[in-house]
Amino acid sequence: MTKTDIAAGHNLTMANEDYLESIYRIMTEDGQVDGVRSVDVAEQLGVSKASVNKAISTLRDAGYVEQTRYGKVMLTAEGAAYAADVWRCHRMLRAFLERDLGVDPETADAEACLMEHALSHDTMLKWFAYMSEHGHAIPE
């Protein structure tokens, strides 16, 4: 599966899920409740601003983000829920790889990013339950 493929049970390409997740992370981690700048997403993901603008257009057309012309990007309720699921899955996978398998943090983070796109929602929920049963609850 390549970064542009759509994983089973997902509505977006893997790359667009990464953009959505990045917007969510910037908004929640930096407390930017009024939206994020495209340049901040580009910086976090290490991509060009043009790539971000193209992805934002796709995400806007799909109803996941809103943006005023040249303005900040805001997640819609649906976009925030989707992004929260992707980010929570990423954190769960990273925690599992680090804590349970002893993978170094940098590798665990990179591989969690790849894996998060391939899991079905059902498998993700079962993995969350497994982690919780083993004392590794992942916050909402």
PDB file of C-alpha atoms in Angstrom:
ATOM      1  CA  MET A   1       0.000   0.000   0.000  1.00  0.00           C
ATOM      2  CA  THR A   2       1.416   3.397  -0.929  1.00  0.00           C
ATOM      3  CA  LYS A   3       0.900   6.732   0.836  1.00  0.00           C
ATOM      4  CA  THR A   4      -1.755   7.668  -1.731  1.00  0.00           C
ATOM      5  CA  ASP A   5      -3.853   4.530  -1.322  1.00  0.00           C
ATOM      6  CA  ILE A   6      -7.087   4.587   0.605  1.00  0.00           C
ATOM      7  CA  ALA A   7      -7.014   2.036   3.398  1.00  0.00           C
ATOM      8  CA  ALA A   8     -10.032  -0.177   3.996  1.00  0.00           C
ATOM      9  CA  GLY A   9     -12.593   1.597   6.164  1.00  0.00           C
ATOM     10  CA  HIS A  10     -11.022   5.016   5.643  1.00  0.00           C
ATOM     11  CA  ASN A  11     -12.492   7.847   3.581  1.00  0.00           C
ATOM     12  CA  LEU A  12      -9.252   9.649   2.765  1.00  0.00           C
ATOM     13  CA  THR A  13      -5.914   8.767   1.279  1.00  0.00           C
ATOM     14  CA  MET A  14      -3.159   8.086   3.754  1.00  0.00           C
ATOM     15  CA  ALA A  15      -1.520  11.379   2.863  1.00  0.00           C
ATOM     16  CA  ASN A  16      -4.722  13.352   3.413  1.00  0.00           C
ATOM     17  CA  GLU A  17      -5.223  11.623   6.762  1.00  0.00           C
ATOM     18  CA  ASP A  18      -1.746  12.863   7.688  1.00  0.00           C
ATOM     19  CA  TYR A  19      -2.720  16.438   6.787  1.00  0.00           C
ATOM     20  CA  LEU A  20      -5.933  16.171   8.791  1.00  0.00           C
ATOM     21  CA  GLU A  21      -4.032  14.711  11.743  1.00  0.00           C
ATOM     22  CA  SER A  22      -1.449  17.493  11.538  1.00  0.00           C
ATOM     23  CA  ILE A  23      -4.108  20.206  11.627  1.00  0.00           C
ATOM     24  CA  TYR A  24      -5.684  18.508  14.638  1.00  0.00           C
ATOM     25  CA  ARG A  25      -2.360  18.161  16.455  1.00  0.00           C
ATOM     26  CA  ILE A  26      -1.411  21.794  15.895  1.00  0.00           C
ATOM     27  CA  MET A  27      -4.821  22.965  17.058  1.00  0.00           C
ATOM     28  CA  THR A  28      -4.827  20.824  20.205  1.00  0.00           C
ATOM     29  CA  GLU A  29      -1.150  20.894  21.168  1.00  0.00           C
ATOM     30  CA  ASP A  30      -0.641  24.593  20.502  1.00  0.00           C
ATOM     31  CA  GLY A  31      -4.116  25.632  21.676  1.00  0.00           C
ATOM     32  CA  GLN A  32      -4.911  27.282  18.356  1.00  0.00           C
ATOM     33  CA  VAL A  33      -8.700  27.253  18.639  1.00  0.00           C
ATOM     34  CA  ASP A  34      -9.051  29.815  15.849  1.00  0.00           C
ATOM     35  CA  GLY A  35      -7.441  27.517  13.276  1.00  0.00           C
ATOM     36  CA  VAL A  36      -3.991  26.863  11.901  1.00  0.00           C
ATOM     37  CA  ARG A  37      -1.873  28.371   9.190  1.00  0.00           C
ATOM     38  CA  SER A  38      -0.951  26.293   6.142  1.00  0.00           C
ATOM     39  CA  VAL A  39       2.701  27.101   6.730  1.00  0.00           C
ATOM     40  CA  ASP A  40       2.535  25.479  10.187  1.00  0.00           C
ATOM     41  CA  VAL A  41       1.160  22.253   8.672  1.00  0.00           C
ATOM     42  CA  ALA A  42       3.858  22.338   5.976  1.00  0.00           C
ATOM     43  CA  GLU A  43       6.549  22.777   8.612  1.00  0.00           C
ATOM     44  CA  GLN A  44       5.248  19.959  10.818  1.00  0.00           C
ATOM     45  CA  LEU A  45       4.989  17.497   7.925  1.00  0.00           C
ATOM     46  CA  GLY A  46       8.098  18.650   6.066  1.00  0.00           C
ATOM     47  CA  VAL A  47       6.209  19.364   2.839  1.00  0.00           C
ATOM     48  CA  SER A  48       5.686  22.399   0.638  1.00  0.00           C
ATOM     49  CA  LYS A  49       2.969  24.952   1.292  1.00  0.00           C
ATOM     50  CA  ALA A  50       1.604  24.140  -2.181  1.00  0.00           C
ATOM     51  CA  SER A  51       1.137  20.507  -1.123  1.00  0.00           C
ATOM     52  CA  VAL A  52      -0.711  21.641   1.989  1.00  0.00           C
ATOM     53  CA  ASN A  53      -2.964  23.936  -0.045  1.00  0.00           C
ATOM     54  CA  LYS A  54      -3.825  21.095  -2.415  1.00  0.00           C
ATOM     55  CA  ALA A  55      -4.640  18.788   0.508  1.00  0.00           C
ATOM     56  CA  ILE A  56      -6.722  21.480   2.202  1.00  0.00           C
ATOM     57  CA  SER A  57      -8.733  21.861  -0.967  1.00  0.00           C
ATOM     58  CA  THR A  58      -9.443  18.116  -0.977  1.00  0.00           C
ATOM     59  CA  LEU A  59     -10.276  18.121   2.739  1.00  0.00           C
ATOM     60  CA  ARG A  60     -12.560  21.138   2.279  1.00  0.00           C
ATOM     61  CA  ASP A  61     -14.391  19.447  -0.610  1.00  0.00           C
ATOM     62  CA  ALA A  62     -14.857  16.352   1.587  1.00  0.00           C
ATOM     63  CA  GLY A  63     -16.309  18.483   4.397  1.00  0.00           C
ATOM     64  CA  TYR A  64     -13.475  17.967   6.899  1.00  0.00           C
ATOM     65  CA  VAL A  65     -12.095  21.520   7.026  1.00  0.00           C
ATOM     66  CA  GLU A  66     -13.193  25.086   6.433  1.00  0.00           C
ATOM     67  CA  GLN A  67     -11.003  27.947   5.319  1.00  0.00           C
ATOM     68  CA  THR A  68     -11.568  31.530   4.443  1.00  0.00           C
ATOM     69  CA  ARG A  69      -9.655  32.761   1.430  1.00  0.00           C
ATOM     70  CA  TYR A  70      -6.008  32.948   2.572  1.00  0.00           C
ATOM     71  CA  GLY A  71      -7.220  32.362   6.112  1.00  0.00           C
ATOM     72  CA  LYS A  72      -6.606  29.847   8.811  1.00  0.00           C
ATOM     73  CA  VAL A  73      -7.834  26.297   8.476  1.00  0.00           C
ATOM     74  CA  MET A  74     -10.469  25.033  10.904  1.00  0.00           C
ATOM     75  CA  LEU A  75     -11.631  21.453  11.333  1.00  0.00           C
ATOM     76  CA  THR A  76     -15.340  20.791  10.966  1.00  0.00           C
ATOM     77  CA  ALA A  77     -16.951  18.584  13.626  1.00  0.00           C
ATOM     78  CA  GLU A  78     -16.604  15.619  11.263  1.00  0.00           C
ATOM     79  CA  GLY A  79     -12.983  16.523  10.505  1.00  0.00           C
ATOM     80  CA  ALA A  80     -12.122  16.865  14.186  1.00  0.00           C
ATOM     81  CA  ALA A  81     -13.652  13.461  14.972  1.00  0.00           C
ATOM     82  CA  TYR A  82     -11.829  11.781  12.063  1.00  0.00           C
ATOM     83  CA  ALA A  83      -8.511  13.432  12.965  1.00  0.00           C
ATOM     84  CA  ALA A  84      -8.900  12.581  16.650  1.00  0.00           C
ATOM     85  CA  ASP A  85      -9.370   8.904  15.749  1.00  0.00           C
ATOM     86  CA  VAL A  86      -6.276   8.891  13.534  1.00  0.00           C
ATOM     87  CA  TRP A  87      -4.147  10.668  16.168  1.00  0.00           C
ATOM     88  CA  ARG A  88      -5.405   8.423  18.985  1.00  0.00           C
ATOM     89  CA  CYS A  89      -4.611   5.348  16.889  1.00  0.00           C
ATOM     90  CA  HIS A  90      -1.131   6.732  16.179  1.00  0.00           C
ATOM     91  CA  ARG A  91      -0.455   7.282  19.882  1.00  0.00           C
ATOM     92  CA  MET A  92      -1.754   3.816  20.773  1.00  0.00           C
ATOM     93  CA  LEU A  93       0.417   2.118  18.159  1.00  0.00           C
ATOM     94  CA  ARG A  94       3.460   4.152  19.148  1.00  0.00           C
ATOM     95  CA  ALA A  95       2.926   3.269  22.818  1.00  0.00           C
ATOM     96  CA  PHE A  96       2.546  -0.425  21.999  1.00  0.00           C
ATOM     97  CA  LEU A  97       5.660  -0.487  19.861  1.00  0.00           C
ATOM     98  CA  GLU A  98       7.724   1.326  22.502  1.00  0.00           C
ATOM     99  CA  ARG A  99       6.395  -0.205  25.733  1.00  0.00           C
ATOM    100  CA  ASP A 100       5.494  -3.730  24.703  1.00  0.00           C
ATOM    101  CA  LEU A 101       7.989  -4.418  21.931  1.00  0.00           C
ATOM    102  CA  GLY A 102      10.887  -2.187  22.980  1.00  0.00           C
ATOM    103  CA  VAL A 103      11.103  -0.321  19.671  1.00  0.00           C
ATOM    104  CA  ASP A 104      13.107   2.897  19.911  1.00  0.00           C
ATOM    105  CA  PRO A 105      10.884   6.029  20.048  1.00  0.00           C
ATOM    106  CA  GLU A 106      11.858   7.474  16.651  1.00  0.00           C
ATOM    107  CA  THR A 107      11.224   4.199  14.826  1.00  0.00           C
ATOM    108  CA  ALA A 108       8.041   3.572  16.802  1.00  0.00           C
ATOM    109  CA  ASP A 109       6.684   6.989  15.819  1.00  0.00           C
ATOM    110  CA  ALA A 110       7.513   6.546  12.131  1.00  0.00           C
ATOM    111  CA  GLU A 111       6.075   3.045  11.975  1.00  0.00           C
ATOM    112  CA  ALA A 112       2.959   4.018  13.944  1.00  0.00           C
ATOM    113  CA  CYS A 113       2.364   6.681  11.292  1.00  0.00           C
ATOM    114  CA  LEU A 114       2.390   4.010   8.599  1.00  0.00           C
ATOM    115  CA  MET A 115       0.299   1.514  10.539  1.00  0.00           C
ATOM    116  CA  GLU A 116      -2.442   3.921  11.671  1.00  0.00           C
ATOM    117  CA  HIS A 117      -3.812   4.122   8.150  1.00  0.00           C
ATOM    118  CA  ALA A 118      -4.166   0.404   7.626  1.00  0.00           C
ATOM    119  CA  LEU A 119      -6.215  -0.595  10.666  1.00  0.00           C
ATOM    120  CA  SER A 120      -9.963  -0.968  10.421  1.00  0.00           C
ATOM    121  CA  HIS A 121     -12.002   0.845  13.051  1.00  0.00           C
ATOM    122  CA  ASP A 122     -12.978  -2.505  14.584  1.00  0.00           C
ATOM    123  CA  THR A 123      -9.352  -3.653  14.890  1.00  0.00           C
ATOM    124  CA  MET A 124      -8.385  -0.294  16.345  1.00  0.00           C
ATOM    125  CA  LEU A 125     -11.090  -0.602  19.028  1.00  0.00           C
ATOM    126  CA  LYS A 126      -9.956  -4.126  19.883  1.00  0.00           C
ATOM    127  CA  TRP A 127      -6.353  -2.959  20.166  1.00  0.00           C
ATOM    128  CA  PHE A 128      -7.409  -0.097  22.458  1.00  0.00           C
ATOM    129  CA  ALA A 129      -9.214  -2.639  24.658  1.00  0.00           C
ATOM    130  CA  TYR A 130      -6.125  -4.867  24.698  1.00  0.00           C
ATOM    131  CA  MET A 131      -3.910  -1.945  25.690  1.00  0.00           C
ATOM    132  CA  SER A 132      -6.342  -0.917  28.424  1.00  0.00           C
ATOM    133  CA  GLU A 133      -6.488  -4.483  29.787  1.00  0.00           C
ATOM    134  CA  HIS A 134      -2.700  -4.434  30.000  1.00  0.00           C
ATOM    135  CA  GLY A 135      -2.531  -1.115  31.857  1.00  0.00           C
ATOM    136  CA  HIS A 136      -1.738   1.077  28.869  1.00  0.00           C
ATOM    137  CA  ALA A 137      -4.883   3.141  28.423  1.00  0.00           C
ATOM    138  CA  ILE A 138      -4.618   5.737  25.660  1.00  0.00           C
ATOM    139  CA  PRO A 139      -6.382   9.034  26.481  1.00  0.00           C
ATOM    140  CA  GLU A 140      -9.261  10.157  24.286  1.00  0.00           C
TER     141      GLU A 140
END
